[in-house]
mmCIF file of C-alpha atoms in Angstrom:
data_model
loop_
_atom_site.group_PDB
_atom_site.id
_atom_site.type_symbol
_atom_site.label_atom_id
_atom_site.label_comp_id
_atom_site.label_asym_id
_atom_site.label_seq_id
_atom_site.Cartn_x
_atom_site.Cartn_y
_atom_site.Cartn_z
ATOM 1 C CA UNK K 28 100.297 116.016 116.434
ATOM 2 C CA UNK K 29 101.298 119.252 115.282
ATOM 3 C CA UNK K 30 98.409 121.454 115.684
ATOM 4 C CA UNK K 31 97.203 123.632 112.525
ATOM 5 C CA UNK K 32 97.517 127.597 112.887
ATOM 6 C CA UNK K 33 94.288 129.092 114.189
ATOM 7 C CA UNK K 34 93.433 130.905 110.748
ATOM 8 C CA UNK K 35 93.803 127.478 109.008
ATOM 9 C CA UNK K 36 92.406 124.595 110.791
ATOM 10 C CA UNK K 37 92.744 121.283 109.734
ATOM 11 C CA UNK K 38 89.383 119.534 109.606
ATOM 12 C CA UNK K 39 90.130 115.657 109.706
ATOM 13 C CA UNK K 40 86.674 114.333 108.742
ATOM 14 C CA UNK K 41 86.585 117.004 105.858
ATOM 15 C CA UNK K 42 90.204 115.618 104.564
ATOM 16 C CA UNK K 43 89.255 111.930 104.853
ATOM 17 C CA UNK K 44 85.766 112.224 103.013
ATOM 18 C CA UNK K 45 86.462 115.044 100.833
ATOM 19 C CA UNK K 46 85.614 112.843 98.027
ATOM 20 C CA UNK K 47 82.179 111.956 99.504
ATOM 21 C CA UNK K 48 81.451 115.630 100.434
ATOM 22 C CA UNK K 49 81.943 116.629 96.689
ATOM 23 C CA UNK K 50 79.987 113.562 95.757
ATOM 24 C CA UNK K 51 77.054 114.700 97.930
ATOM 25 C CA UNK K 52 77.407 118.388 96.519
ATOM 26 C CA UNK K 53 77.739 116.987 92.769
ATOM 27 C CA UNK K 54 76.646 113.496 92.587
ATOM 28 C CA UNK K 55 75.788 113.997 88.533
ATOM 29 C CA UNK K 56 79.366 115.616 87.977
ATOM 30 C CA UNK K 57 80.866 112.500 90.023
ATOM 31 C CA UNK K 58 79.001 109.806 88.180
ATOM 32 C CA UNK K 59 79.569 111.510 84.721
ATOM 33 C CA UNK K 60 83.456 111.747 85.183
ATOM 34 C CA UNK K 61 83.586 108.005 86.530
ATOM 35 C CA UNK K 62 81.276 106.870 83.718
ATOM 36 C CA UNK K 63 83.442 108.737 80.994
ATOM 37 C CA UNK K 64 86.610 107.004 82.564
ATOM 38 C CA UNK K 65 85.142 103.552 82.514
ATOM 39 C CA UNK K 66 84.262 104.147 78.842
ATOM 40 C CA UNK K 67 88.147 105.297 77.979
ATOM 41 C CA UNK K 68 89.659 102.343 80.139
ATOM 42 C CA UNK K 69 87.440 100.134 78.162
ATOM 43 C CA UNK K 70 88.471 101.511 74.985
ATOM 44 C CA UNK K 71 92.076 101.237 75.820
ATOM 45 C CA UNK K 72 91.492 97.460 76.819
ATOM 46 C CA UNK K 73 89.630 97.085 73.613
ATOM 47 C CA UNK K 74 92.469 98.307 71.591
ATOM 48 C CA UNK K 75 94.956 96.324 73.387
ATOM 49 C CA UNK K 76 92.847 92.998 72.858
ATOM 50 C CA UNK K 77 92.395 93.941 69.126
ATOM 51 C CA UNK K 78 96.030 94.710 68.454
ATOM 52 C CA UNK K 79 97.772 92.386 70.651
ATOM 53 C CA UNK K 80 95.149 89.902 72.028
ATOM 54 C CA UNK K 81 95.532 87.714 68.711
ATOM 55 C CA UNK K 82 98.857 86.932 69.126
ATOM 56 C CA UNK K 83 98.757 86.301 72.727
ATOM 57 C CA UNK K 84 95.956 83.927 72.272
ATOM 58 C CA UNK K 85 97.823 81.987 69.309
ATOM 59 C CA UNK K 86 100.963 81.910 71.440
ATOM 60 C CA UNK K 87 99.071 80.181 74.354
ATOM 61 C CA UNK K 88 97.268 77.887 71.964
ATOM 62 C CA UNK K 89 100.474 76.845 70.302
ATOM 63 C CA UNK K 90 102.121 76.459 73.644
ATOM 64 C CA UNK K 91 99.500 73.909 74.673
ATOM 65 C CA UNK K 92 99.920 72.021 71.608
ATOM 66 C CA UNK K 93 103.718 71.719 71.006
ATOM 67 C CA UNK K 94 106.433 71.778 73.884
ATOM 68 C CA UNK K 95 109.031 73.809 71.574
ATOM 69 C CA UNK K 96 108.442 76.683 69.051
ATOM 70 C CA UNK K 97 110.591 77.664 66.220
ATOM 71 C CA UNK K 98 112.424 80.940 67.000
ATOM 72 C CA UNK K 99 110.858 82.370 63.436
ATOM 73 C CA UNK K 100 107.302 81.464 65.009
ATOM 74 C CA UNK K 101 108.001 83.269 68.161
ATOM 75 C CA UNK K 102 109.338 86.190 66.372
ATOM 76 C CA UNK K 103 106.405 86.252 64.183
ATOM 77 C CA UNK K 104 104.149 86.045 67.343
ATOM 78 C CA UNK K 105 105.909 88.802 69.080
ATOM 79 C CA UNK K 106 106.278 91.231 66.295
ATOM 80 C CA UNK K 107 102.867 92.948 66.545
ATOM 81 C CA UNK K 108 103.171 92.824 70.259
ATOM 82 C CA UNK K 109 106.461 94.825 70.244
ATOM 83 C CA UNK K 110 105.130 97.241 67.510
ATOM 84 C CA UNK K 111 101.939 98.171 69.238
ATOM 85 C CA UNK K 112 103.075 98.008 73.001
ATOM 86 C CA UNK K 113 104.582 101.521 72.781
ATOM 87 C CA UNK K 114 101.563 102.952 71.152
ATOM 88 C CA UNK K 115 99.193 101.422 73.529
ATOM 89 C CA UNK K 116 101.305 102.543 76.733
ATOM 90 C CA UNK K 117 101.324 106.125 75.137
ATOM 91 C CA UNK K 118 97.703 105.858 74.767
ATOM 92 C CA UNK K 119 97.002 104.553 78.269
ATOM 93 C CA UNK K 120 99.211 107.285 79.860
ATOM 94 C CA UNK K 121 97.324 110.031 78.010
ATOM 95 C CA UNK K 122 94.222 108.334 79.139
ATOM 96 C CA UNK K 123 95.336 108.201 82.907
ATOM 97 C CA UNK K 124 96.371 111.990 82.593
ATOM 98 C CA UNK K 125 93.069 113.007 81.525
ATOM 99 C CA UNK K 126 91.482 110.920 84.123
ATOM 100 C CA UNK K 127 93.524 112.511 86.716
ATOM 101 C CA UNK K 128 92.979 115.798 85.373
ATOM 102 C CA UNK K 129 89.188 115.472 85.396
ATOM 103 C CA UNK K 130 89.325 114.333 88.805
ATOM 104 C CA UNK K 131 91.338 116.959 90.027
ATOM 105 C CA UNK K 132 89.261 119.751 88.601
ATOM 106 C CA UNK K 133 86.206 118.269 90.244
ATOM 107 C CA UNK K 134 87.758 117.937 93.592
ATOM 108 C CA UNK K 135 89.901 121.044 93.596
ATOM 109 C CA UNK K 136 87.634 123.585 91.609
ATOM 110 C CA UNK K 137 84.246 121.554 91.818
ATOM 111 C CA UNK K 138 84.123 122.057 88.090
ATOM 112 C CA UNK K 139 83.638 119.653 85.224
ATOM 113 C CA UNK K 140 84.378 120.496 81.449
ATOM 114 C CA UNK K 141 81.162 120.724 79.532
ATOM 115 C CA UNK K 142 79.795 117.577 77.715
ATOM 116 C CA UNK K 143 82.921 115.523 77.857
ATOM 117 C CA UNK K 144 84.774 115.932 80.989
ATOM 118 C CA UNK K 145 88.022 114.821 79.777
ATOM 119 C CA UNK K 146 90.657 116.974 77.841
ATOM 120 C CA UNK K 147 94.342 116.909 77.162
ATOM 121 C CA UNK K 148 95.306 120.586 77.719
ATOM 122 C CA UNK K 149 97.433 122.810 79.865
ATOM 123 C CA UNK K 150 96.311 121.078 83.060
ATOM 124 C CA UNK K 151 97.203 117.558 81.603
ATOM 125 C CA UNK K 152 100.529 118.675 80.649
ATOM 126 C CA UNK K 153 101.417 120.098 83.879
ATOM 127 C CA UNK K 154 100.216 116.756 85.560
ATOM 128 C CA UNK K 155 102.512 114.956 83.259
ATOM 129 C CA UNK K 156 105.260 116.966 84.338
ATOM 130 C CA UNK K 157 104.357 116.628 88.155
ATOM 131 C CA UNK K 158 104.204 112.711 87.774
ATOM 132 C CA UNK K 159 107.314 112.637 85.558
ATOM 133 C CA UNK K 160 109.088 114.395 88.648
ATOM 134 C CA UNK K 161 107.601 111.775 90.935
ATOM 135 C CA UNK K 162 108.961 108.889 88.784
ATOM 136 C CA UNK K 163 112.529 110.653 88.841
ATOM 137 C CA UNK K 164 112.253 110.989 92.477
ATOM 138 C CA UNK K 165 111.245 107.643 92.906
ATOM 139 C CA UNK K 166 113.999 106.228 90.481
ATOM 140 C CA UNK K 167 116.542 108.603 92.137
ATOM 141 C CA UNK K 168 115.552 107.309 95.858
ATOM 142 C CA UNK K 169 115.790 103.603 94.634
ATOM 143 C CA UNK K 170 119.414 104.340 93.328
ATOM 144 C CA UNK K 171 120.466 106.053 96.401
ATOM 145 C CA UNK K 172 119.079 103.187 98.382
ATOM 146 C CA UNK K 173 120.903 100.703 96.537
ATOM 147 C CA UNK K 174 124.114 102.403 96.898
ATOM 148 C CA UNK K 175 123.752 103.166 100.457
ATOM 149 C CA UNK K 176 122.948 99.741 101.012
ATOM 150 C CA UNK K 177 125.890 98.215 99.225
ATOM 151 C CA UNK K 178 128.113 100.868 100.860
ATOM 152 C CA UNK K 179 126.871 99.358 104.368
ATOM 153 C CA UNK K 180 127.195 95.845 103.426
ATOM 154 C CA UNK K 181 130.760 96.594 102.006
ATOM 155 C CA UNK K 182 131.659 98.317 105.351
ATOM 156 C CA UNK K 183 130.391 95.320 107.413
ATOM 157 C CA UNK K 184 132.481 93.082 105.277
ATOM 158 C CA UNK K 185 135.518 95.105 105.614
ATOM 159 C CA UNK K 186 135.069 95.330 109.375
ATOM 160 C CA UNK K 187 134.708 91.570 109.619
ATOM 161 C CA UNK K 188 137.888 91.252 107.189
ATOM 162 C CA UNK K 189 139.787 93.354 109.869
ATOM 163 C CA UNK K 190 138.972 91.360 112.845
ATOM 164 C CA UNK K 191 140.232 88.279 111.033
ATOM 165 C CA UNK K 192 137.347 86.207 112.336
ATOM 166 C CA UNK K 193 134.825 84.405 110.226
ATOM 167 C CA UNK K 194 131.279 85.559 110.258
ATOM 168 C CA UNK K 195 129.497 84.103 113.119
ATOM 169 C CA UNK K 196 125.843 83.860 114.426
ATOM 170 C CA UNK K 197 126.063 87.228 116.104
ATOM 171 C CA UNK K 198 127.548 88.879 113.124
ATOM 172 C CA UNK K 199 124.830 87.625 111.110
ATOM 173 C CA UNK K 200 122.274 88.859 113.578
ATOM 174 C CA UNK K 201 123.739 92.152 113.807
ATOM 175 C CA UNK K 202 123.888 92.384 110.052
ATOM 176 C CA UNK K 203 120.503 91.518 109.621
ATOM 177 C CA UNK K 204 119.321 94.078 112.503
ATOM 178 C CA UNK K 205 121.202 96.938 110.877
ATOM 179 C CA UNK K 206 119.811 95.911 107.444
ATOM 180 C CA UNK K 207 116.313 95.751 108.923
ATOM 181 C CA UNK K 208 116.823 99.222 110.776
ATOM 182 C CA UNK K 209 118.329 100.807 107.433
ATOM 183 C CA UNK K 210 115.142 99.421 105.326
ATOM 184 C CA UNK K 211 112.719 100.994 107.999
ATOM 185 C CA UNK K 212 114.631 104.355 107.839
ATOM 186 C CA UNK K 213 114.457 104.175 104.155
ATOM 187 C CA UNK K 214 110.745 103.666 104.225
ATOM 188 C CA UNK K 215 110.223 106.501 106.790
ATOM 189 C CA UNK K 216 112.233 108.820 104.474
ATOM 190 C CA UNK K 217 109.897 107.854 101.287
ATOM 191 C CA UNK K 218 106.855 108.257 103.223
ATOM 192 C CA UNK K 219 108.103 111.681 104.557
ATOM 193 C CA UNK K 220 108.843 112.914 101.320
ATOM 194 C CA UNK K 221 105.378 111.492 99.801
ATOM 195 C CA UNK K 222 103.396 113.172 102.226
ATOM 196 C CA UNK K 223 105.141 116.289 101.851
ATOM 197 C CA UNK K 224 104.642 116.478 98.143
ATOM 198 C CA UNK K 225 101.286 114.804 98.311
ATOM 199 C CA UNK K 226 99.504 118.094 97.263
ATOM 200 C CA UNK K 227 101.621 118.892 93.968
ATOM 201 C CA UNK K 228 98.903 117.483 91.492
ATOM 202 C CA UNK K 229 95.973 119.351 93.376
ATOM 203 C CA UNK K 230 98.030 122.591 93.850
ATOM 204 C CA UNK K 231 99.076 122.362 90.003
ATOM 205 C CA UNK K 232 95.427 122.303 89.173
ATOM 206 C CA UNK K 233 94.019 124.940 91.869
ATOM 207 C CA UNK K 234 96.909 127.567 90.789
ATOM 208 C CA UNK K 235 96.620 126.513 87.058
ATOM 209 C CA UNK K 236 100.561 126.422 87.222
ATOM 210 C CA UNK K 237 103.260 123.947 87.771
ATOM 211 C CA UNK K 238 103.710 123.254 91.480
ATOM 212 C CA UNK K 239 106.156 120.558 93.018
ATOM 213 C CA UNK K 240 108.665 121.347 95.591
ATOM 214 C CA UNK K 241 106.741 124.292 96.569
ATOM 215 C CA UNK K 242 103.738 122.050 97.492
ATOM 216 C CA UNK K 243 105.477 120.929 100.527
ATOM 217 C CA UNK K 244 104.249 124.299 102.193
ATOM 218 C CA UNK K 245 100.700 122.925 101.986
ATOM 219 C CA UNK K 246 101.665 120.533 104.563
ATOM 220 C CA UNK K 247 103.779 122.795 106.773
ATOM 221 C CA UNK K 248 102.367 122.356 110.284
ATOM 222 C CA UNK K 249 99.828 119.624 109.661
ATOM 223 C CA UNK K 250 102.338 116.875 108.491
ATOM 224 C CA UNK K 251 100.927 114.144 111.181
ATOM 225 C CA UNK K 252 97.396 114.854 110.307
ATOM 226 C CA UNK K 253 97.761 114.459 106.676
ATOM 227 C CA UNK K 254 99.778 111.340 107.318
ATOM 228 C CA UNK K 255 97.147 110.042 109.482
ATOM 229 C CA UNK K 256 94.301 110.958 106.997
ATOM 230 C CA UNK K 257 96.135 108.902 104.413
ATOM 231 C CA UNK K 258 96.370 106.019 106.628
ATOM 232 C CA UNK K 259 92.822 106.138 107.763
ATOM 233 C CA UNK K 260 91.726 106.531 103.897
ATOM 234 C CA UNK K 261 93.864 103.522 102.911
ATOM 235 C CA UNK K 262 92.246 101.473 105.627
ATOM 236 C CA UNK K 263 88.796 102.432 104.413
ATOM 237 C CA UNK K 264 89.666 101.575 101.126
ATOM 238 C CA UNK K 265 91.146 98.198 102.046
ATOM 239 C CA UNK K 266 87.845 97.471 103.874
ATOM 240 C CA UNK K 267 85.485 98.374 101.256
ATOM 241 C CA UNK K 268 88.017 96.614 98.796
ATOM 242 C CA UNK K 269 87.568 93.417 100.825
ATOM 243 C CA UNK K 270 83.779 93.752 101.192
ATOM 244 C CA UNK K 271 82.829 94.893 97.930
ATOM 245 C CA UNK K 272 85.420 92.738 96.116
ATOM 246 C CA UNK K 273 83.768 89.652 97.496
ATOM 247 C CA UNK K 274 80.564 90.718 95.357
ATOM 248 C CA UNK K 275 82.538 90.970 92.307
ATOM 249 C CA UNK K 276 84.472 87.595 93.023
ATOM 250 C CA UNK K 277 80.914 86.075 92.861
ATOM 251 C CA UNK K 278 79.878 87.562 89.684
ATOM 252 C CA UNK K 279 83.101 86.365 88.021
ATOM 253 C CA UNK K 280 82.490 82.835 89.751
ATOM 254 C CA UNK K 281 78.924 82.789 88.396
ATOM 255 C CA UNK K 282 80.705 83.455 84.885
ATOM 256 C CA UNK K 283 82.970 80.554 85.242
ATOM 257 C CA UNK K 284 80.640 78.179 86.780
ATOM 258 C CA UNK K 285 80.119 76.103 83.681
ATOM 259 C CA UNK K 286 83.935 75.473 83.418
ATOM 260 C CA UNK K 287 83.978 74.489 86.965
ATOM 261 C CA UNK K 288 81.013 72.169 86.498
ATOM 262 C CA UNK K 289 82.574 70.605 83.608
ATOM 263 C CA UNK K 290 85.806 70.014 85.367
ATOM 264 C CA UNK K 291 84.173 68.313 88.320
ATOM 265 C CA UNK K 292 82.492 66.106 86.001
ATOM 266 C CA UNK K 293 85.885 65.139 84.458
ATOM 267 C CA UNK K 294 87.399 61.936 85.249
ATOM 268 C CA UNK K 295 90.327 62.221 87.972
ATOM 269 C CA UNK K 296 93.735 62.539 86.577
ATOM 270 C CA UNK K 297 95.809 64.983 84.514
ATOM 271 C CA UNK K 298 93.653 66.453 81.815
ATOM 272 C CA UNK K 299 94.994 67.445 78.284
ATOM 273 C CA UNK K 300 95.882 71.251 78.212
ATOM 274 C CA UNK K 301 94.385 71.494 74.905
ATOM 275 C CA UNK K 302 90.869 70.186 76.142
ATOM 276 C CA UNK K 303 90.899 72.516 79.106
ATOM 277 C CA UNK K 304 91.751 75.684 76.689
ATOM 278 C CA UNK K 305 88.922 74.481 74.398
ATOM 279 C CA UNK K 306 86.472 74.390 77.177
ATOM 280 C CA UNK K 307 87.616 77.819 78.371
ATOM 281 C CA UNK K 308 87.089 79.431 74.710
ATOM 282 C CA UNK K 309 83.647 77.706 74.448
ATOM 283 C CA UNK K 310 82.806 79.099 77.742
ATOM 284 C CA UNK K 311 83.979 82.597 76.809
ATOM 285 C CA UNK K 312 81.963 82.335 73.537
ATOM 286 C CA UNK K 313 78.713 81.975 75.524
ATOM 287 C CA UNK K 314 76.823 85.465 75.668
ATOM 288 C CA UNK K 315 75.536 85.100 79.203
ATOM 289 C CA UNK K 316 79.262 84.380 80.283
ATOM 290 C CA UNK K 317 80.426 87.348 78.314
ATOM 291 C CA UNK K 318 77.664 89.426 79.963
ATOM 292 C CA UNK K 319 78.702 88.288 83.580
ATOM 293 C CA UNK K 320 82.332 88.841 82.996
ATOM 294 C CA UNK K 321 81.514 92.476 81.458
ATOM 295 C CA UNK K 322 79.313 93.425 84.443
ATOM 296 C CA UNK K 323 82.062 92.152 86.939
ATOM 297 C CA UNK K 324 84.718 93.971 85.009
ATOM 298 C CA UNK K 325 82.625 97.209 85.042
ATOM 299 C CA UNK K 326 81.745 97.119 88.728
ATOM 300 C CA UNK K 327 85.207 96.335 89.566
ATOM 301 C CA UNK K 328 86.406 99.417 87.468
ATOM 302 C CA UNK K 329 83.926 101.582 89.075
ATOM 303 C CA UNK K 330 85.091 100.399 92.487
ATOM 304 C CA UNK K 331 88.782 101.214 91.591
ATOM 305 C CA UNK K 332 87.939 104.666 90.292
ATOM 306 C CA UNK K 333 86.084 105.486 93.474
ATOM 307 C CA UNK K 334 88.964 104.381 95.393
ATOM 308 C CA UNK K 335 91.290 106.557 93.391
ATOM 309 C CA UNK K 336 88.859 109.351 94.037
ATOM 310 C CA UNK K 337 89.032 108.862 97.575
ATOM 311 C CA UNK K 338 92.770 108.782 97.740
ATOM 312 C CA UNK K 339 92.933 112.070 95.344
ATOM 313 C CA UNK K 340 90.529 113.776 97.956
ATOM 314 C CA UNK K 341 93.123 113.930 100.679
ATOM 315 C CA UNK K 342 95.440 115.844 98.508
ATOM 316 C CA UNK K 343 92.709 118.071 97.054
ATOM 317 C CA UNK K 344 91.542 118.914 100.574
ATOM 318 C CA UNK K 345 95.061 119.963 101.587
ATOM 319 C CA UNK K 346 95.356 122.198 98.438
ATOM 320 C CA UNK K 347 92.201 123.913 98.979
ATOM 321 C CA UNK K 348 92.791 124.552 102.813
ATOM 322 C CA UNK K 349 96.243 125.783 102.073
ATOM 323 C CA UNK K 350 94.989 128.244 99.367
ATOM 324 C CA UNK K 351 92.052 129.261 101.555
ATOM 325 C CA UNK K 352 94.211 129.948 104.447
ATOM 326 C CA UNK K 353 96.464 132.257 102.066
ATOM 327 C CA UNK K 354 93.605 133.949 100.754
ATOM 328 C CA UNK K 355 91.899 134.488 104.473
ATOM 329 C CA UNK K 356 95.547 135.964 105.954
ATOM 330 C CA UNK K 357 97.856 136.474 103.024
ATOM 331 C CA UNK K 358 101.654 136.887 103.643
ATOM 332 C CA UNK K 359 102.996 140.199 104.234
ATOM 333 C CA UNK K 360 103.907 141.786 100.748
ATOM 334 C CA UNK K 361 102.271 138.806 98.869
ATOM 335 C CA UNK K 362 99.307 138.623 96.538
ATOM 336 C CA UNK K 363 95.987 136.705 97.447
ATOM 337 C CA UNK K 364 95.964 133.697 95.221
ATOM 338 C CA UNK K 365 93.293 133.912 92.391
ATOM 339 C CA UNK K 366 90.262 131.544 93.270
ATOM 340 C CA UNK K 367 87.070 130.593 91.241
#
């Protein structure tokens, strides 16, 4: 691995556990941001259920009672969904940006906006630009991959046609090997670019200015350390999700025990779909069941939020380390970045 320069050492434990370090210093702030994110995500889910949940439930109920539906009925059912889906998508995107901005301010600047930590201001607009460029880059990479793949396949086809021989087992194995190597190479390129630009959101918040391509400088000299940190954090998240996810599954299982018990008590044989649907609706109307489902959903959402915080913590550490190194030893003729 490439070692960091002496004036900017890369601290692997701090990079991997930056989220928990900030949590230890500001536990109330972390929990406050997480709580507001849960509330806003719940608001999005509630809005979606109120606006398009009814048509979906009616569609399911109708599908269970009749095999075919009149086109006019289908259009009537889907009209509210098509009308409100774009609005919900924009609302959900705004909430996601506000959540990302709040977490980045906490992890990078260690500051939280007073009272309500979520805002939609300059930071969020800059993050919107960064995320849009991520999407554009991903789409461009996908298109380039598809073009190169078809060019490779066409070249192999032309080569086989030139030999005048029909494709045999050897040709198929070679083609599969080349395709596999091409996919692996494309994944390596994608990982390289992703790691290089991983600090863009954090630098954007740190500098209070749009940063994207220039964010690659934060990873210069420590690329392999940053990649290793992301791999380790991903493994930690996977292990925690497996262990804590079992608890959440048990909560949901407890909520669905009445349905499971009724199904076990039913005689063997195919059950009427409408009967199953009615059973499920009866259980969901039970306050105890609803309470357990809500608890399970909230716990699951809290865990997901903390996983996201751990992932964002790597980029936040890289950005802070990079700017701190510049402040300690600014480049000749350059200006020392403004810090809080």
